[in-house]
């Protein structure tokens, strides 16, 4: 085997996935989002060709569905054909989103694409100039929910001079991500690989920089506002017992959420100034267009300016202005998380009605009754509106926000 | 806690006024109108909470000039504390001084205020008739009390209703115009579209599956078609093969076999007709070899002729060269001279050395002659020069001249010194000697021994000095110098110089004469050396040239060298002559060898024939042999063709025998059942042709359907409708979330206020209202025994025994004020925290009460004053009287009109 191999490691493209939790009312935003996934894939292909890599690894969830839309499949096939023309093989696994139990088979992929088996961990020898240059061990999800520790099935072959593991899994029981194919870093280390090409977690992370180097490349294109920051893939140089991974951005649209402090804001001009300043800061830190969520925070006397039609009009105005700049910044949503400009804690000892209200809220939270209270208060609404369209806010936070809204009226008189 | 005094520096009409002497418990302060009762009441609040912002809609008690300022004195747990404040930013900074000096104002104020907000203070702790008068209805009283006691600026009920109203702008159960309802409808429509699009997408998947099936069908149909076509082609080939075999047999029998037989006969006759000279043919290889060497022979022959001619030329040239060497030389003597570069180089070196030695000798002779001429000239000059100074020229004349030069120099020097000397030193020395002698003599006579010693010493020194001077004046060797020079007297200055100059000239001339003699001697020695060198070279040349036979001219090495060179030329020609002769011998031998070989090979040659004829005879012999070879080839070819034709005839015979069985094999080779004959084969070929046509039709049909599906799938592949719809769905959902969040916050806030309000009414109001009812019953002397406050409502109803329930509109102003006051007092009583110690200031709140109720109210207030300080201002003496009756021990104070 050769001394080292160079390859690109990507995962979680989720081709065909609808972008969620965004109000892309502007055609520039919707057009950019519609092509973002394909663009990211194209950038990965370009990187492979430009850097003359030995192969491309795709660690699961290439598609968002086991039966992806034809347009997603065709886009993927075109990219693979381009790599085939360049003589670059592709080794890919199926993840929990695109397991092997789809109703239809994927469209035929070119000969350079090798999809790992779901039946067992496969060992494939990658050949360069007619000789094996490294061994790639991979496994595909047979169905969506796999709760076994699949990493334990991986084992380096004594003949492997360079061994690479490709796995779609939740390493380290990460919260907020499906616990599929759960395993630990120790499990990965025990397998004896030189490099672990992981998938599943959408945020890029070098889980271990020591051998074996363990990397989540994240999704090449952020899929929703929760996937903020840079997204891309990793360019890897792996040799026997060592590997280096370099992050390469590929996203064409960036999601960002920024907290804007309104503590020192007293009027509409101040609100606008703070929001514009945040947009400018975000633009300067990004090479591509940004879809921005703003969370207004801090104790402020201007809370009444931060709700309703006034805020909506201000945000629309600022957004229109920001969309004319380059790269554009689309303010997708402004959430008011500000607190009343008063010592809310001190109100707990107020002997009057406000004190009672404060204590009532605290007692509900302490007793774990916030959810039931909110459920009762919103019973009619919740029964009408589908769950996915209901506010993404937990009961306690909602209760606190409601309490603050009440304080705005009761203490400050709605000034 | 007790307020001891209230001091107004500047506050409304109050300027440097104070109210002091306030006691704990009840304080009744009497003052006429414009005495500042309301101002003192307000001043306490301003000092506790800061001077009011001028933007607030209330009375601010601005003074005519200066800023608002005041001071309070407190008795706090037996210690005196003061609180001062002057109007300024943020209501003015409070300054607090405690028993130990300045203290933290905020800590003090927190302690004194006990957590009571300013609003609460205004409502309950520092109010006047004006505040009571603001409460125009029971509902507003009740609500306001709720709000103010709770530290609120709005009625919780209003807040509750406002929030519910706001929430309803987003969502209302059963409503259809609210954003949430509209978005729900929009979402439903979007999802319907998406489902339709997905169904279409899944249809595309089905199409793709169908396409795969069609691909398989096309492949199968194609394979079947190809197979059937192959079978058909095989059958048709078999049919064609049978026909071809038949035609082949006819052609063989009628045409090919007879023709081959005729060709065989002709070939046999032709082969027999060819006659070949085998003897000549047998020598063909040798002759060819001879011809191959013919050019070599011709070249040798030509070279031989040239060599013979060259021999003749060289022989003549050699004879001429020997003659040029010189007389007495012949070929033998020339050949005897050793050859080689070293000999010639030695002779050449010898000639060069001889010429160089002769040249050196000539130069030495010339130089010697010049030296001798110079010696003669300098000798004459020297003789003249010494004669001029009176000396004869003989050996040693040089030292004589040098001696005289030294003598004249010294003589001239002595004469100069004597001329420069004087007799004065000599006289002085003699005089000093006489003096010394005289002194010594006198001293001896006088026996003055020390003076005698000194005189002796002087005498001795003077004598030495005199002798030295005398010696310098008369040198002893001048005479000797004069003798050397042969003079009698010291010559005068000019003469002496002439003698000196003549002596110097003589010395220089003698020096030149010596040098010329030396040069002449040296030149003679060089001439002798050169002659000796010439002799040595002549001997060396003789040694070298004599062994070469040139001893006769050894004395002339150049001539010897010239002869030697001509010998070399003659020797060269002799050598070339020998080489050419050898070459001619070899060439002749080669030619003879070739001619001998030719004879052996059969070429008819005689000894008399010249070499020049050999080539033509050889070529003629070869030509004849080649003709025989050609005939032999033609004969062999004819025989081979006969054999070939015989085989061809045999093969045709075999083919004729095999054609019958081949027809059967071809038919059977199709390997179709029931096909035994050509007719069977023709029938099956027809069936196969029809099947191929049917399969082609099926294939075309499936392929067309596949093309249509592929086109549709390609269109679906580039269609982003579903993605756009999903994006729109996401937008609607997000809008719903936003609207839902706005709704939820307001709805939950309203629910929260409502819940707290219900609890508040349940847990607190009943006790407060019950106590207020009790107090109200006491004031009204039992007329109104009940105060009702229905749960969840904000209206109070009063009722008494025999008196129907009355709402706000049924009560008189004074009765309403009594109710408001009892409500305040009941709330005050319900407070149990640190705020319960805060003093209460009332400004003429009993002014509208009748005497009985005033007295009863005074009793109640006096009772309240037992646990807290109450300062009650009044301008009515009747009120004073009432409090005097109710609490005779109260503190009574008065104010003057400002």
GROMACS .gro file of N, CA and C in nm, chain A residues 151-231:
model
  243
  151UNK      N    1  -2.029   0.029   1.580
  151UNK     CA    2  -1.884   0.055   1.578
  151UNK      C    3  -1.806  -0.067   1.626
  152UNK      N    4  -1.867  -0.147   1.713
  152UNK     CA    5  -1.797  -0.265   1.765
  152UNK      C    6  -1.778  -0.372   1.658
  153UNK      N    7  -1.851  -0.361   1.548
  153UNK     CA    8  -1.834  -0.460   1.442
  153UNK      C    9  -1.716  -0.427   1.352
  154UNK      N   10  -1.665  -0.307   1.364
  154UNK     CA   11  -1.553  -0.266   1.280
  154UNK      C   12  -1.423  -0.321   1.339
  155UNK      N   13  -1.337  -0.372   1.258
  155UNK     CA   14  -1.208  -0.421   1.306
  155UNK      C   15  -1.105  -0.406   1.196
  156UNK      N   16  -0.994  -0.349   1.227
  156UNK     CA   17  -0.888  -0.332   1.127
  156UNK      C   18  -0.831  -0.467   1.089
  157UNK      N   19  -0.808  -0.488   0.960
  157UNK     CA   20  -0.746  -0.611   0.912
  157UNK      C   21  -0.594  -0.597   0.929
  158UNK      N   22  -0.529  -0.706   0.970
  158UNK     CA   23  -0.383  -0.696   0.989
  158UNK      C   24  -0.310  -0.651   0.863
  159UNK      N   25  -0.371  -0.675   0.749
  159UNK     CA   26  -0.304  -0.636   0.624
  159UNK      C   27  -0.326  -0.491   0.586
  160UNK      N   28  -0.406  -0.420   0.665
  160UNK     CA   29  -0.436  -0.280   0.630
  160UNK      C   30  -0.322  -0.191   0.672
  161UNK      N   31  -0.257  -0.132   0.576
  161UNK     CA   32  -0.154  -0.035   0.614
  161UNK      C   33  -0.220   0.096   0.653
  162UNK      N   34  -0.324   0.133   0.580
  162UNK     CA   35  -0.406   0.249   0.617
  162UNK      C   36  -0.549   0.198   0.626
  163UNK      N   37  -0.615   0.227   0.738
  163UNK     CA   38  -0.752   0.179   0.755
  163UNK      C   39  -0.843   0.297   0.788
  164UNK      N   40  -0.955   0.305   0.715
  164UNK     CA   41  -1.049   0.416   0.733
  164UNK      C   42  -1.187   0.356   0.761
  165UNK      N   43  -1.254   0.408   0.865
  165UNK     CA   44  -1.388   0.363   0.897
  165UNK      C   45  -1.488   0.468   0.854
  166UNK      N   46  -1.597   0.423   0.793
  166UNK     CA   47  -1.703   0.515   0.750
  166UNK      C   48  -1.830   0.473   0.821
  167UNK      N   49  -1.884   0.563   0.902
  167UNK     CA   50  -1.998   0.523   0.986
  167UNK      C   51  -2.088   0.644   1.012
  168UNK      N   52  -2.216   0.617   1.003
  168UNK     CA   53  -2.317   0.718   1.037
  168UNK      C   54  -2.365   0.684   1.178
  169UNK      N   55  -2.331   0.764   1.276
  169UNK     CA   56  -2.359   0.722   1.413
  169UNK      C   57  -2.359   0.840   1.506
  170UNK      N   58  -2.421   0.819   1.622
  170UNK     CA   59  -2.419   0.919   1.729
  170UNK      C   60  -2.310   0.878   1.828
  171UNK      N   61  -2.199   0.947   1.821
  171UNK     CA   62  -2.085   0.915   1.908
  171UNK      C   63  -2.094   1.000   2.034
  172UNK      N   64  -2.094   0.933   2.147
  172UNK     CA   65  -2.093   1.007   2.273
  172UNK      C   66  -2.230   1.053   2.318
  173UNK      N   67  -2.335   0.988   2.267
  173UNK     CA   68  -2.471   1.015   2.313
  173UNK      C   69  -2.503   1.165   2.310
  174UNK      N   70  -2.488   1.225   2.195
  174UNK     CA   71  -2.508   1.369   2.182
  174UNK      C   72  -2.656   1.404   2.188
  175UNK      N   73  -2.687   1.499   2.272
  175UNK     CA   74  -2.826   1.538   2.288
  175UNK      C   75  -2.872   1.619   2.168
  176UNK      N   76  -3.000   1.605   2.137
  176UNK     CA   77  -3.054   1.679   2.024
  176UNK      C   78  -3.041   1.604   1.892
  177UNK      N   79  -2.976   1.489   1.894
  177UNK     CA   80  -2.959   1.410   1.772
  177UNK      C   81  -3.010   1.268   1.800
  178UNK      N   82  -3.070   1.208   1.700
  178UNK     CA   83  -3.125   1.073   1.718
  178UNK      C   84  -3.014   0.980   1.766
  179UNK      N   85  -3.048   0.894   1.863
  179UNK     CA   86  -2.943   0.808   1.923
  179UNK      C   87  -2.915   0.683   1.840
  180UNK      N   88  -2.905   0.700   1.709
  180UNK     CA   89  -2.887   0.584   1.623
  180UNK      C   90  -2.740   0.540   1.618
  181UNK      N   91  -2.723   0.408   1.607
  181UNK     CA   92  -2.590   0.347   1.603
  181UNK      C   93  -2.500   0.408   1.712
  182UNK      N   94  -2.548   0.410   1.834
  182UNK     CA   95  -2.473   0.480   1.940
  182UNK      C   96  -2.340   0.410   1.969
  183UNK      N   97  -2.241   0.488   1.997
  183UNK     CA   98  -2.111   0.431   2.033
  183UNK      C   99  -2.029   0.539   2.103
  184UNK      N  100  -1.914   0.499   2.151
  184UNK     CA  101  -1.826   0.593   2.221
  184UNK      C  102  -1.696   0.607   2.144
  185UNK      N  103  -1.619   0.708   2.181
  185UNK     CA  104  -1.488   0.727   2.118
  185UNK      C  105  -1.399   0.606   2.147
  186UNK      N  106  -1.417   0.548   2.264
  186UNK     CA  107  -1.338   0.429   2.299
  186UNK      C  108  -1.369   0.315   2.202
  187UNK      N  109  -1.500   0.298   2.170
  187UNK     CA  110  -1.537   0.194   2.073
  187UNK      C  111  -1.466   0.218   1.941
  188UNK      N  112  -1.464   0.343   1.898
  188UNK     CA  113  -1.400   0.375   1.770
  188UNK      C  114  -1.251   0.347   1.778
  189UNK      N  115  -1.191   0.382   1.891
  189UNK     CA  116  -1.047   0.363   1.905
  189UNK      C  117  -1.013   0.213   1.902
  190UNK      N  118  -1.101   0.133   1.965
  190UNK     CA  119  -1.075  -0.011   1.972
  190UNK      C  120  -1.075  -0.077   1.835
  191UNK      N  121  -1.141  -0.014   1.738
  191UNK     CA  122  -1.149  -0.075   1.605
  191UNK      C  123  -1.016  -0.068   1.531
  192UNK      N  124  -0.927   0.016   1.577
  192UNK     CA  125  -0.792   0.019   1.519
  192UNK      C  126  -0.779   0.095   1.389
  193UNK      N  127  -0.876   0.180   1.360
  193UNK     CA  128  -0.868   0.255   1.234
  193UNK      C  129  -0.767   0.371   1.247
  194UNK      N  130  -0.728   0.424   1.131
  194UNK     CA  131  -0.644   0.544   1.131
  194UNK      C  132  -0.730   0.669   1.126
  195UNK      N  133  -0.847   0.656   1.064
  195UNK     CA  134  -0.935   0.773   1.049
  195UNK      C  135  -1.079   0.725   1.051
  196UNK      N  136  -1.162   0.796   1.125
  196UNK     CA  137  -1.305   0.765   1.127
  196UNK      C  138  -1.381   0.875   1.055
  197UNK      N  139  -1.443   0.839   0.947
  197UNK     CA  140  -1.525   0.935   0.871
  197UNK      C  141  -1.668   0.917   0.918
  198UNK      N  142  -1.711   1.007   1.005
  198UNK     CA  143  -1.844   0.994   1.064
  198UNK      C  144  -1.947   1.080   0.991
  199UNK      N  145  -2.071   1.047   1.019
  199UNK     CA  146  -2.181   1.129   0.973
  199UNK      C  147  -2.288   1.127   1.079
  200UNK      N  148  -2.389   1.211   1.065
  200UNK     CA  149  -2.508   1.216   1.151
  200UNK      C  150  -2.520   1.350   1.222
  201UNK      N  151  -2.410   1.398   1.280
  201UNK     CA  152  -2.417   1.527   1.349
  201UNK      C  153  -2.390   1.636   1.244
  202UNK      N  154  -2.477   1.734   1.240
  202UNK     CA  155  -2.471   1.831   1.130
  202UNK      C  156  -2.375   1.946   1.153
  203UNK      N  157  -2.315   1.951   1.269
  203UNK     CA  158  -2.219   2.059   1.296
  203UNK      C  159  -2.078   2.004   1.286
  204UNK      N  160  -1.989   2.068   1.212
  204UNK     CA  161  -1.854   2.014   1.195
  204UNK      C  162  -1.778   2.008   1.327
  205UNK      N  163  -1.709   1.897   1.347
  205UNK     CA  164  -1.636   1.882   1.473
  205UNK      C  165  -1.528   1.775   1.457
  206UNK      N  166  -1.407   1.810   1.502
  206UNK     CA  167  -1.301   1.709   1.511
  206UNK      C  168  -1.317   1.647   1.649
  207UNK      N  169  -1.377   1.529   1.655
  207UNK     CA  170  -1.407   1.466   1.783
  207UNK      C  171  -1.276   1.425   1.851
  208UNK      N  172  -1.182   1.377   1.772
  208UNK     CA  173  -1.052   1.340   1.828
  208UNK      C  174  -0.944   1.375   1.725
  209UNK      N  175  -0.847   1.452   1.772
  209UNK     CA  176  -0.736   1.487   1.682
  209UNK      C  177  -0.623   1.386   1.694
  210UNK      N  178  -0.634   1.300   1.795
  210UNK     CA  179  -0.532   1.195   1.811
  210UNK      C  180  -0.573   1.075   1.728
  211UNK      N  181  -0.477   0.989   1.700
  211UNK     CA  182  -0.507   0.869   1.624
  211UNK      C  183  -0.593   0.775   1.708
  212UNK      N  184  -0.704   0.724   1.658
  212UNK     CA  185  -0.757   0.756   1.527
  212UNK      C  186  -0.822   0.894   1.526
  213UNK      N  187  -0.798   0.967   1.420
  213UNK     CA  188  -0.863   1.097   1.406
  213UNK      C  189  -1.011   1.072   1.375
  214UNK      N  190  -1.097   1.133   1.454
  214UNK     CA  191  -1.241   1.111   1.441
  214UNK      C  192  -1.307   1.244   1.405
  215UNK      N  193  -1.379   1.245   1.295
  215UNK     CA  194  -1.430   1.373   1.244
  215UNK      C  195  -1.577   1.361   1.205
  216UNK      N  196  -1.655   1.455   1.253
  216UNK     CA  197  -1.788   1.481   1.196
  216UNK      C  198  -1.774   1.598   1.100
  217UNK      N  199  -1.794   1.582   0.972
  217UNK     CA  200  -1.778   1.696   0.882
  217UNK      C  201  -1.895   1.793   0.890
  218UNK      N  202  -2.009   1.746   0.948
  218UNK     CA  203  -2.127   1.831   0.949
  218UNK      C  204  -2.194   1.831   0.813
  219UNK      N  205  -2.305   1.900   0.805
  219UNK     CA  206  -2.374   1.907   0.675
  219UNK      C  207  -2.304   2.010   0.589
  220UNK      N  208  -2.281   1.980   0.461
  220UNK     CA  209  -2.212   2.075   0.373
  220UNK      C  210  -2.291   2.205   0.355
  221UNK      N  211  -2.422   2.198   0.378
  221UNK     CA  212  -2.505   2.318   0.372
  221UNK      C  213  -2.599   2.312   0.491
  222UNK      N  214  -2.597   2.415   0.575
  222UNK     CA  215  -2.687   2.419   0.689
  222UNK      C  216  -2.831   2.408   0.641
  223UNK      N  217  -2.912   2.327   0.714
  223UNK     CA  218  -3.046   2.296   0.665
  223UNK      C  219  -3.155   2.379   0.732
  224UNK      N  220  -3.126   2.434   0.847
  224UNK     CA  221  -3.227   2.516   0.913
  224UNK      C  222  -3.157   2.613   1.009
  225UNK      N  223  -3.230   2.702   1.070
  225UNK     CA  224  -3.164   2.803   1.154
  225UNK      C  225  -3.083   2.744   1.268
  226UNK      N  226  -3.113   2.620   1.307
  226UNK     CA  227  -3.036   2.557   1.413
  226UNK      C  228  -2.896   2.521   1.369
  227UNK      N  229  -2.873   2.515   1.238
  227UNK     CA  230  -2.741   2.475   1.187
  227UNK      C  231  -2.665   2.600   1.144
  228UNK      N  232  -2.632   2.681   1.241
  228UNK     CA  233  -2.567   2.808   1.211
  228UNK      C  234  -2.417   2.788   1.195
  229UNK      N  235  -2.352   2.893   1.154
  229UNK     CA  236  -2.206   2.889   1.138
  229UNK      C  237  -2.165   2.830   1.006
  230UNK      N  238  -2.033   2.804   0.995
  230UNK     CA  239  -1.979   2.752   0.869
  230UNK      C  240  -2.014   2.605   0.852
  231UNK      N  241  -2.041   2.568   0.728
  231UNK     CA  242  -2.066   2.428   0.696
  231UNK      C  243  -1.982   2.389   0.576
   0.00000   0.00000   0.00000
